[in-house]
Short mmCIF file of C-alpha atoms in Angstrom, two decimals:
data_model
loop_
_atom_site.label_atom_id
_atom_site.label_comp_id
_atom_site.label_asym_id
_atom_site.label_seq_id
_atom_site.Cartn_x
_atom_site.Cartn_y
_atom_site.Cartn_z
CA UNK A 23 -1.95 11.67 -12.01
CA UNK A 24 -4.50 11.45 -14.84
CA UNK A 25 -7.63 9.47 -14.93
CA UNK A 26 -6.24 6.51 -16.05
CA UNK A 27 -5.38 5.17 -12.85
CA UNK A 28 -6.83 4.69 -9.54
CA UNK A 29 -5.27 3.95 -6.24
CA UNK A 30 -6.73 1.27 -4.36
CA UNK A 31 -5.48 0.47 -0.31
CA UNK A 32 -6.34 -2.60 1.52
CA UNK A 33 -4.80 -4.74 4.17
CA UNK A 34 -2.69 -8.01 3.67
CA UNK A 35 -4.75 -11.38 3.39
CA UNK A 36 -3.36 -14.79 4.08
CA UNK A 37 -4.44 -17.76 1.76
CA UNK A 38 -8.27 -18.48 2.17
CA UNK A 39 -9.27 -14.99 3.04
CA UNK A 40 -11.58 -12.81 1.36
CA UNK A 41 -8.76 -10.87 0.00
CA UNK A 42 -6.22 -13.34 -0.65
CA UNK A 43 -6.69 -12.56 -4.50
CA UNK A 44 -5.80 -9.00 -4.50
CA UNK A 45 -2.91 -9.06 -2.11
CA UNK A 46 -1.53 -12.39 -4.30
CA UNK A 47 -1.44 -10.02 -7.62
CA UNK A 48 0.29 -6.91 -5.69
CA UNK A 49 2.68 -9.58 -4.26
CA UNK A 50 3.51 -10.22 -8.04
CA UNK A 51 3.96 -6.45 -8.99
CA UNK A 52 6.40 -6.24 -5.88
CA UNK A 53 8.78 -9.02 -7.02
CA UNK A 54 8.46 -8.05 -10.68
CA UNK A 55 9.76 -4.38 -9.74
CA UNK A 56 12.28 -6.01 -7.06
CA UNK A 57 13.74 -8.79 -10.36
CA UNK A 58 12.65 -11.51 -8.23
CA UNK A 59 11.89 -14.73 -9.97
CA UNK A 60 8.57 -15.48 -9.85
CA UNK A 61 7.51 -16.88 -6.33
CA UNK A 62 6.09 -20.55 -6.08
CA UNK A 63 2.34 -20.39 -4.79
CA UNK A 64 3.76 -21.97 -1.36
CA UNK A 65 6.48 -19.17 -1.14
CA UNK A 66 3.22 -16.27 -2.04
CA UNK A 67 1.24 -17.85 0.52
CA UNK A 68 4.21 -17.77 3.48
CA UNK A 69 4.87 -14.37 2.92
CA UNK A 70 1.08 -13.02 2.76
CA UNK A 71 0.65 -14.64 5.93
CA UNK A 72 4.16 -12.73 7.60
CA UNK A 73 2.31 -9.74 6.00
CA UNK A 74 -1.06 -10.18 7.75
CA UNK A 75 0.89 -10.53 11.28
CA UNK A 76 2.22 -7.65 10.75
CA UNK A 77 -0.84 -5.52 9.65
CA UNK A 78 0.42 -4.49 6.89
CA UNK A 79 -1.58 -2.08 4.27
CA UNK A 80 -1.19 -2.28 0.49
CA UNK A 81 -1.41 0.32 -2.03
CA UNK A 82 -1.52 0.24 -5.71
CA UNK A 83 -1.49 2.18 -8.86
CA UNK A 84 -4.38 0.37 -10.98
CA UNK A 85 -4.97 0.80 -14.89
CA UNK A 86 -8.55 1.98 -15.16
CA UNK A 87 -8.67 1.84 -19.62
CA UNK A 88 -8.10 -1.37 -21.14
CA UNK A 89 -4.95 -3.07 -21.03
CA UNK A 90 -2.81 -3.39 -23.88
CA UNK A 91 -3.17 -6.85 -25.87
CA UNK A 92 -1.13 -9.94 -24.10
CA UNK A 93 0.32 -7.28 -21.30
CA UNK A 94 -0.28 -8.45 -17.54
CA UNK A 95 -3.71 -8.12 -16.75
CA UNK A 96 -5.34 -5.25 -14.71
CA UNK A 97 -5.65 -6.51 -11.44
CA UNK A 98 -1.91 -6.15 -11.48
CA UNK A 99 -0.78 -2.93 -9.99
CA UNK A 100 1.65 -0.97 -11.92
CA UNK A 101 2.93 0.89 -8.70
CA UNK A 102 2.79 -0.27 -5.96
CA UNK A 103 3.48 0.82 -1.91
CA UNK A 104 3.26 -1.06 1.51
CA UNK A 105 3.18 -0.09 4.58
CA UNK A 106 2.88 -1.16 8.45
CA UNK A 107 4.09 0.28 12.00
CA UNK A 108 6.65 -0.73 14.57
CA UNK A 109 8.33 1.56 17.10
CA UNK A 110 11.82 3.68 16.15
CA UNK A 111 14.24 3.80 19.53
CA UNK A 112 14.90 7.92 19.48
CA UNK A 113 17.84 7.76 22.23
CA UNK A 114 17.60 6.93 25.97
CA UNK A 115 15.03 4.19 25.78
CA UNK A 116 12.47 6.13 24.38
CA UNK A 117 10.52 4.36 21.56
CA UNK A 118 8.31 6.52 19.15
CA UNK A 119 5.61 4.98 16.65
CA UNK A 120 6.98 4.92 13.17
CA UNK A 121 5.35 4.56 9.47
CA UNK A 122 7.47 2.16 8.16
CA UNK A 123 7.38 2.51 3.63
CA UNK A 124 7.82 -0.22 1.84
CA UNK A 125 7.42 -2.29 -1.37
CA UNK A 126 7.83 1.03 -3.58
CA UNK A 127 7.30 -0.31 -6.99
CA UNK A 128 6.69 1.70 -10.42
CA UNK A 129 6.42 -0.61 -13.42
CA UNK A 130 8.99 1.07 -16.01
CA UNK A 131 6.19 1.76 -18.54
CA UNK A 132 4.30 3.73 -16.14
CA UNK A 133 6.63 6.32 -15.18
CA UNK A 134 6.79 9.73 -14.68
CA UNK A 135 3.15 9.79 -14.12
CA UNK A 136 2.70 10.98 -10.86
CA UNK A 137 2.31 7.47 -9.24
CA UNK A 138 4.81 7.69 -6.54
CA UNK A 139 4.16 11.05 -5.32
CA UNK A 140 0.60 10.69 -5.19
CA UNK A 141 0.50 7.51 -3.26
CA UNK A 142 3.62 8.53 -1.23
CA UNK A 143 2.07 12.24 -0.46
CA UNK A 144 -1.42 10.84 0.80
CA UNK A 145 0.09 8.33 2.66
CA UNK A 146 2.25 10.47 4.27
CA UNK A 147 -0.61 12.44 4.87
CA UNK A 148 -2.60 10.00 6.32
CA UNK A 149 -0.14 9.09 9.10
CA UNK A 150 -0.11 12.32 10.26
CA UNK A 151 -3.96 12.33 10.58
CA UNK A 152 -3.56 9.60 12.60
CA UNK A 153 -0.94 11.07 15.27
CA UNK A 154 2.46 9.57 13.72
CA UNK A 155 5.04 11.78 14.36
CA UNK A 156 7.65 9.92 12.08
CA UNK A 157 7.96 8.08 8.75
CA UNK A 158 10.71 5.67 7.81
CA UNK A 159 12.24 3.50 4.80
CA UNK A 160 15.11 1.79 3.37
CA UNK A 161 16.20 2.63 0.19
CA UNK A 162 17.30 0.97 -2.61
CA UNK A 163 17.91 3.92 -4.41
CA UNK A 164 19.52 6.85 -2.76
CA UNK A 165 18.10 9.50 -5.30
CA UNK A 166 14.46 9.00 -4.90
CA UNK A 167 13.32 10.18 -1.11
CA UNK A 168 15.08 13.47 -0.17
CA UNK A 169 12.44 15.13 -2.75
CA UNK A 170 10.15 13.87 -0.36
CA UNK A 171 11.93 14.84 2.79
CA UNK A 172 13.64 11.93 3.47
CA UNK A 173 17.25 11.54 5.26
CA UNK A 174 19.76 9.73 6.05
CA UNK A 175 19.87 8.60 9.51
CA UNK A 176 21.57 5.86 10.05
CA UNK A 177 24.51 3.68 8.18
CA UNK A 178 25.86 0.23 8.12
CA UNK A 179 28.58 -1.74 6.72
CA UNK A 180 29.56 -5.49 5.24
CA UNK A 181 32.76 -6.95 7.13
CA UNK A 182 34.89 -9.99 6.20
CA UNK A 183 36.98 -10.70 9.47
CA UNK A 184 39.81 -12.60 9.23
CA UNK A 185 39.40 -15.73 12.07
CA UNK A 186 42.95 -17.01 11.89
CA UNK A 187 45.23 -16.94 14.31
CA UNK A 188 45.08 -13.15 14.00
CA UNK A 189 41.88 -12.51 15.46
CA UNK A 190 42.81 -12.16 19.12
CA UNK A 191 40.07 -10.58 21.36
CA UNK A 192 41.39 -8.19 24.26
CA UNK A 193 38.37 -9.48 26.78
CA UNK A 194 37.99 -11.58 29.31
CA UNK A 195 34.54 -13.89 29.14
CA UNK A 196 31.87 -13.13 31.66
CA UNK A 197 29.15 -15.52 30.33
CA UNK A 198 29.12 -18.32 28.31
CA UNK A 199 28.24 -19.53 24.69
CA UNK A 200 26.63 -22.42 23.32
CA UNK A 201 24.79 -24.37 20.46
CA UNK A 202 21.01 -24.52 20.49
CA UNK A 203 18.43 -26.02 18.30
CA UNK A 204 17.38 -23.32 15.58
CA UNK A 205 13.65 -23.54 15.93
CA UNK A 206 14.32 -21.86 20.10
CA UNK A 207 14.94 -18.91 17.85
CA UNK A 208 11.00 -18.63 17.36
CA UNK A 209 10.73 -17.96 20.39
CA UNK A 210 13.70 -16.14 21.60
CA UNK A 211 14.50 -14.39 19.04
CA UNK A 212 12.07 -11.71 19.91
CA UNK A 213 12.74 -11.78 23.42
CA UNK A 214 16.36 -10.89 23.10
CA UNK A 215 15.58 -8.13 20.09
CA UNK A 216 12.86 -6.65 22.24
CA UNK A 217 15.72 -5.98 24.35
CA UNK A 218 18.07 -4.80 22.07
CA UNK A 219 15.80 -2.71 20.60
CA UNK A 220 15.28 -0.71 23.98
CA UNK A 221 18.68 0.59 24.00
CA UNK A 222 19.68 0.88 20.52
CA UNK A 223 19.13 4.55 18.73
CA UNK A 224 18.00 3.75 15.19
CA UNK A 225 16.64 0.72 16.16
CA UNK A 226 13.23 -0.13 14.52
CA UNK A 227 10.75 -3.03 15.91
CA UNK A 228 11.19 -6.34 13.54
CA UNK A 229 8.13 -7.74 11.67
CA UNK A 230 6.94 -11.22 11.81
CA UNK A 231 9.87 -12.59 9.06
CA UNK A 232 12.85 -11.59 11.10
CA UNK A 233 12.15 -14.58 13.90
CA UNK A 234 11.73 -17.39 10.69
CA UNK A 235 14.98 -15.80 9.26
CA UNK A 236 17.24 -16.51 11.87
CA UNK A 237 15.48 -19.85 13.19
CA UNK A 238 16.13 -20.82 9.59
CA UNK A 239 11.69 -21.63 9.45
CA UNK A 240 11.71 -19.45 6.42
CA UNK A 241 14.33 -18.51 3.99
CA UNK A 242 14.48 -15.20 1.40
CA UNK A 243 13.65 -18.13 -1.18
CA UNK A 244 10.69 -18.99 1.18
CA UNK A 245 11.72 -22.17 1.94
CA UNK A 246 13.06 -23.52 5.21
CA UNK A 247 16.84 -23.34 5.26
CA UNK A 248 18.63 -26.27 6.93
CA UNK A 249 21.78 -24.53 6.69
CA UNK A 250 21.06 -22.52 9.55
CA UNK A 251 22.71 -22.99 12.99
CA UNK A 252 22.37 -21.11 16.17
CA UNK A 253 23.86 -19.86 19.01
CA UNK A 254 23.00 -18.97 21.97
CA UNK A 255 24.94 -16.33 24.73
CA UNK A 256 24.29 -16.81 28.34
CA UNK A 257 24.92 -13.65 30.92
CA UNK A 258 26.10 -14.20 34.37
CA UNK A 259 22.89 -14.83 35.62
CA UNK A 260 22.29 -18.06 32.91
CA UNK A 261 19.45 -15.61 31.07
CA UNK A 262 19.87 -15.93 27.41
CA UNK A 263 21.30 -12.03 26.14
CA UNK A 264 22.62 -13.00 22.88
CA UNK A 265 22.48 -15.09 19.84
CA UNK A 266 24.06 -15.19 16.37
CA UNK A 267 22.21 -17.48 13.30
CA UNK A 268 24.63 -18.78 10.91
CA UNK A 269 25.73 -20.62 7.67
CA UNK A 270 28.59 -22.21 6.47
CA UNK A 271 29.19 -21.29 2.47
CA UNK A 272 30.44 -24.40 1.90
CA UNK A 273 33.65 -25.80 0.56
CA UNK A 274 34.30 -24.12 -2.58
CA UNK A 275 34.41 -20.84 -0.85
CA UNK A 276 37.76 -19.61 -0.85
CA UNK A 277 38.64 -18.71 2.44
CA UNK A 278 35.98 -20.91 4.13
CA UNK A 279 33.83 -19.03 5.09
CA UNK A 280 30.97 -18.39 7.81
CA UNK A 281 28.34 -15.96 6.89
CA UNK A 282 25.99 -14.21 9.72
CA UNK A 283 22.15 -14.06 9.54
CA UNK A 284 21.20 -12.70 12.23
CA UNK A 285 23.08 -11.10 15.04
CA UNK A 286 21.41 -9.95 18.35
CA UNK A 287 23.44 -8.88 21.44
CA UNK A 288 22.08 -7.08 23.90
CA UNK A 289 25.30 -6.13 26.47
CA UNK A 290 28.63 -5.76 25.43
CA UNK A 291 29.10 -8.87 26.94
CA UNK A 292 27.58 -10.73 24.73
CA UNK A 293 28.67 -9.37 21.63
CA UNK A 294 31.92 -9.82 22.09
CA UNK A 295 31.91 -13.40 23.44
CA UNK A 296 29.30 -14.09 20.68
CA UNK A 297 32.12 -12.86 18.39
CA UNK A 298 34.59 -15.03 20.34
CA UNK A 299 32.59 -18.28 19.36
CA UNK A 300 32.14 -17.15 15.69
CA UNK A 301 36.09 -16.96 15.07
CA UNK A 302 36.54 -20.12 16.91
CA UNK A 303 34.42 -22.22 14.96
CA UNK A 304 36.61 -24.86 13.10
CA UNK A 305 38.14 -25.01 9.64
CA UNK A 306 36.68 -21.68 9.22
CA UNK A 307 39.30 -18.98 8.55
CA UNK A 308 36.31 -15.87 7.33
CA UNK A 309 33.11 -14.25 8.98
CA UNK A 310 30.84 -11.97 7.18
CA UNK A 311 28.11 -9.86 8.31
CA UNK A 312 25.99 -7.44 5.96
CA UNK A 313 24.28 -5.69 8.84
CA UNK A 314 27.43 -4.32 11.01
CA UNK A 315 27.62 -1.01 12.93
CA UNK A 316 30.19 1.61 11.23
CA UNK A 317 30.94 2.42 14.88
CA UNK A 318 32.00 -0.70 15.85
CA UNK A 319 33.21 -2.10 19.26
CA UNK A 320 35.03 -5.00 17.71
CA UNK A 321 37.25 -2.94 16.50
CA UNK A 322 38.49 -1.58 19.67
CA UNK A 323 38.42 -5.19 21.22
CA UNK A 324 40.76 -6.68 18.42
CA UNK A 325 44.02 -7.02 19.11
CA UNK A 326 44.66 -6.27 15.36
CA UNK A 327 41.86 -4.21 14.17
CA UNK A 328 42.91 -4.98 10.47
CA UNK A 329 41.43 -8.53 10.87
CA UNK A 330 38.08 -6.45 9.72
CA UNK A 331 38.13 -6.05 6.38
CA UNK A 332 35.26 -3.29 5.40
CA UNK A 333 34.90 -1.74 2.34
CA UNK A 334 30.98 -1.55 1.62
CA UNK A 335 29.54 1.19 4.07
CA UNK A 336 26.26 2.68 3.00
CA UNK A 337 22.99 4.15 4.36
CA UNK A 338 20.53 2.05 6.21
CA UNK A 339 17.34 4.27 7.47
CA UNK A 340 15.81 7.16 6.44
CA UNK A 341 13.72 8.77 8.51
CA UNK A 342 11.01 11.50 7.40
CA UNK A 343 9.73 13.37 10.11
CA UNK A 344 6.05 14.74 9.51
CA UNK A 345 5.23 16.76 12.71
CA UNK A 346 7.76 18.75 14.22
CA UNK A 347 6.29 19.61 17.03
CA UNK A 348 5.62 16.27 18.36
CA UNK A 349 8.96 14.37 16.98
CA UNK A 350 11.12 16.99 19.18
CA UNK A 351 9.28 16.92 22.25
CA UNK A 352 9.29 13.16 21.95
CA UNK A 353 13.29 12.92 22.32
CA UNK A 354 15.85 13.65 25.54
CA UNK A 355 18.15 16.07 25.20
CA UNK A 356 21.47 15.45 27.01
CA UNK A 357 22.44 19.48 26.55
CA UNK A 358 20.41 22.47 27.65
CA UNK A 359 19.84 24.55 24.98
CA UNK A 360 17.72 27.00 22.60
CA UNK A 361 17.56 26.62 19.31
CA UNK A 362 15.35 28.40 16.54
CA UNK A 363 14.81 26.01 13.74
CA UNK A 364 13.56 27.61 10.12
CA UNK A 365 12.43 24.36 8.72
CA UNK A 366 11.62 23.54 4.93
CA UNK A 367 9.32 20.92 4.14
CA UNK A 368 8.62 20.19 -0.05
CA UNK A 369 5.32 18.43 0.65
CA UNK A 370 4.15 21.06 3.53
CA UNK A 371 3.63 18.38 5.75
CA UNK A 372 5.20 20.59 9.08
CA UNK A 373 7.49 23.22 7.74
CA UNK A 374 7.92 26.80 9.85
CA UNK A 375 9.90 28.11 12.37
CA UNK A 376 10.04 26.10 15.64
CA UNK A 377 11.88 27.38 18.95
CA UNK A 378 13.34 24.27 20.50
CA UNK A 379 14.37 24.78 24.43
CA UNK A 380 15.71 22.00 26.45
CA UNK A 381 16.02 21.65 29.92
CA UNK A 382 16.56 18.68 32.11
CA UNK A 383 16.82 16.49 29.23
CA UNK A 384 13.04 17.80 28.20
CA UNK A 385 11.44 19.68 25.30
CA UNK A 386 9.40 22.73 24.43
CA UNK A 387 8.66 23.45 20.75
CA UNK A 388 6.74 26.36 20.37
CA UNK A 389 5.86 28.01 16.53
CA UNK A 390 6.96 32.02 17.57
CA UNK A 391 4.57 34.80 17.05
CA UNK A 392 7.50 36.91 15.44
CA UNK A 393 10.18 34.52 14.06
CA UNK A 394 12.80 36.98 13.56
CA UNK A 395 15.91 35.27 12.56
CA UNK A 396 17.02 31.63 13.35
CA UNK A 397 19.85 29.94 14.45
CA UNK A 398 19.65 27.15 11.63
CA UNK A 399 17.28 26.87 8.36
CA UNK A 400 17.22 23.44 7.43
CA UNK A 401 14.85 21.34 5.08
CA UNK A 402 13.03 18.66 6.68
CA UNK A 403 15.05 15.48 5.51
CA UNK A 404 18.06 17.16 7.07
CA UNK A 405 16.44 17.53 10.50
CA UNK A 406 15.60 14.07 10.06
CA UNK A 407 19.28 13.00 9.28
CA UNK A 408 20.11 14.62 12.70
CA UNK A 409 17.35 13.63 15.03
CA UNK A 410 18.80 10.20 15.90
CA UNK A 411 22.64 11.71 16.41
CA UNK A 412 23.73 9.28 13.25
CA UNK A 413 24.36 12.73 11.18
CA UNK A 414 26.37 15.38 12.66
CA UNK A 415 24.66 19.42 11.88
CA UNK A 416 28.19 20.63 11.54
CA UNK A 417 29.08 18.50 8.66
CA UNK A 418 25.83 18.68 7.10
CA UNK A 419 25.96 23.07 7.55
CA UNK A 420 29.69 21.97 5.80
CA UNK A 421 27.82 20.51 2.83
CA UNK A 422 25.38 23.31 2.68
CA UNK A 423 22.42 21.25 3.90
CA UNK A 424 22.11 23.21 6.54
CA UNK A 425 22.73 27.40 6.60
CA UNK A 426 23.79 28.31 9.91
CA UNK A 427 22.69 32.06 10.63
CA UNK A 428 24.42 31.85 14.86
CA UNK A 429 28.02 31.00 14.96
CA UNK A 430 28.36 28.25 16.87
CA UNK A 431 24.81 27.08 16.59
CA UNK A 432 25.57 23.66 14.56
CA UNK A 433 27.83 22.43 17.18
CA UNK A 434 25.37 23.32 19.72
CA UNK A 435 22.68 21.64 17.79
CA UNK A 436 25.58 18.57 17.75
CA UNK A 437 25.38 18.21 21.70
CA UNK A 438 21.62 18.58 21.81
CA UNK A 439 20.79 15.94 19.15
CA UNK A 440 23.50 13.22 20.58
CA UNK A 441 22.39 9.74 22.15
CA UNK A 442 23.78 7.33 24.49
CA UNK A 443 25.57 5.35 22.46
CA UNK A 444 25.91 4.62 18.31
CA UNK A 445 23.02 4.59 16.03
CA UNK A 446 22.46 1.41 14.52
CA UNK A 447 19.27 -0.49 12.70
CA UNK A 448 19.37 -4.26 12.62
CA UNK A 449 15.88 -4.15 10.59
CA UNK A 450 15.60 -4.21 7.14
CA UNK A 451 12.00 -3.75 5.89
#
């Protein structure tokens, strides 16, 4: 990167802080590189203060020579990168602290100058100073993070299901549903995700937005969104498990049409009586959800599975591990095994050879003295596509992602890697 930027890191102000000023011009780089229309000074001052709960840290790109005539002024970044942590759910309850990337913004005019690698590589850097084991993002581009070791770990899908008289559930309730006044959802809302998030694999901890989202407090437009209705699931025991937020799209849709906003379940239970309610709702014949699983239960529970229409799968999180070491002792491994792992890192973050042996659902990862030849040479975003289960090693060694050099060693790495049930990621950041 040449001298005529600077980076400059500081954390998220609300309105009346000290550093209110800075954060509001970053905020403006971020929506300019996202084609948002420009945010009203209420909507900039909602979302700084979402950004302060959640700790968040901002970087930008800064132009240090003069600005060209009638351009947008200095104190507007020209890249720019955010970041804050929450917990990642690695299988079997166990919840590892994450860097969670976002906001990564370069203006068009400034590219190809080293902006995004630099601030991405020291950040990445930085983490691991501090003891994270794991970096994540979502990506709207799926070209961009692999050079940085980046995978794919977990996927998603949009479903339109048909709620006529074809949508017949094979389950019996065992709790019951019923409206509730959005605003509980401020409360609740994390309650029941905290939940869910303890025994989901992929799952990553919400930030402050999510609960305003579903309760309908605060809209993607940043207004409230009186639209919004809400309900609630009740287990056996009258505890609230489950909720689903909601929207009508109004009349002119064609088929009328309910879309999700939020959708929290945390048993079986209560998913599918949650879905129950949603198909029974009146003079509504459609539900869509952006955020559904590709390994779905509902599918198995239909009696006509073809009620779910899905056509728009596509990946969710990427994880980017950025100490070996530490990330694989952190997990439980269902399968004894022993595995030597040559892994390939671009930035030279954690690469080497690694000697993973399970036992009792445990880990040792030890660097050998003499690595001979391993089972499986890998790059770093392709461990990372594995290490939640979401990826399977033998189709990735099919692709040529991963070289096996042990017969048999991908499918062992398959049963090693596995968790307790499908990866999924509710959380968009």
């Amino acid at each position: 990167m040449s001298d005529d930027y600077e980076i400059r890191r500081f954390t998220a102000a609300s309105k009346g802080e000290a550093g209110f000023p800075d954060a509001e011009s970053w905020l403006q780089a971020v929506a300019f590189g996202f084609h948002e229309s420009t945010r009203t000074p209420e909507h900039v001052a909602k979302s700084l203060e979402t950004y302060a709960a959640d700790r968040r840290i901002f970087t930008g790109a800064y132009q240090t020579r003069e600005v060209a005539q009638g351009s947008l002024p200095a104190e507007v970044p020209v890249a720019t990168f955010g970041t804050f942590r929450k917990t990642l759910n690695i299988g079997f309850g166990r919840l590892l602290e994450t860097q969670l990337v976002t906001a990564v913004t370069v203006r068009t005019s400034h590219r190809r100058r080293g902006l995004l690698r630099r601030m991405m590589s020291e950040d990445l850097a930085m983490a691991k100073h501090d003891g994270v084991a794991m970096a994540a993002l979502t990506a709207s581009e799926g070209s961009i993070y692999g050079r940085f070791g980046y995978g794919v770990a977990s996927f998603e899908r949009t479903v339109k299901v048909d709620t006529t008289s074809r949508f017949q559930l094979n389950h019996q309730a065992a709790g019951s549903v019923d409206i509730a006044d959005p605003p509980v959802l401020l409360d609740l809302a994390p309650e029941v995700f905290d939940r869910v998030h303890r025994l989901t694999p992929g799952s990553i901890g919400r930030q402050e937005w999510y609960r305003q989202l579903a309760s309908g407090s605060l809209g993607r437009d940043g207004k409230e969104d009186p639209a919004i209705k809400v309900v609630l699931h009740y287990g056996p025991d009258g505890a609230v498990d489950g909720y689903v937020s909601y929207k009508f799209l109004g009349w002119d849709t064609e088929p009328h049409t309910v879309q999700v906003v939020d959708f929290v379940a945390a048993t079986n239970e209560a998913y599918l009586e949650l879905w129950q309610f949603l198909a029974a709702i009146d003079l509504v014949e459609r539900v869509t959800w952006e955020e559904a699983p590709l390994d779905d239960p509902l599918t198995w529970a239909l009696a006509d599975p073809r009620c779910i229409d899905s056509s728009d799968s596509r990946d969710m999180l990427w994880l980017r591990i950025l100490d070996v070491v530490k990330a694989l002792e952190a997990r439980h491994y269902p399968v004894d095994g022993r595995l030597v792992l040559e892994v390939l890192d671009p930035l030279g973050l954690t690469g080497g050879t690694f000697t993973l042996e399970a036992s009792g659902g445990q880990a040792a990862v030890v660097r050998p003295d003499t690595p001979g030849t391993p089972d499986l040479t890998l790059d770093i975003s392709a461990l990372a596509s594995i290490y939640l289960g979401g990826v399977c090693p033998v189709t990735l060694t099919a692709a040529g992602r991963i070289r096996e050099h042990k017969q048999g060693a991908s499918l062992q790495a398959r049963g090693m890697f596995a968790v307790e049930r499908a990866t999924h990621c509710l959380t968009h950041f």
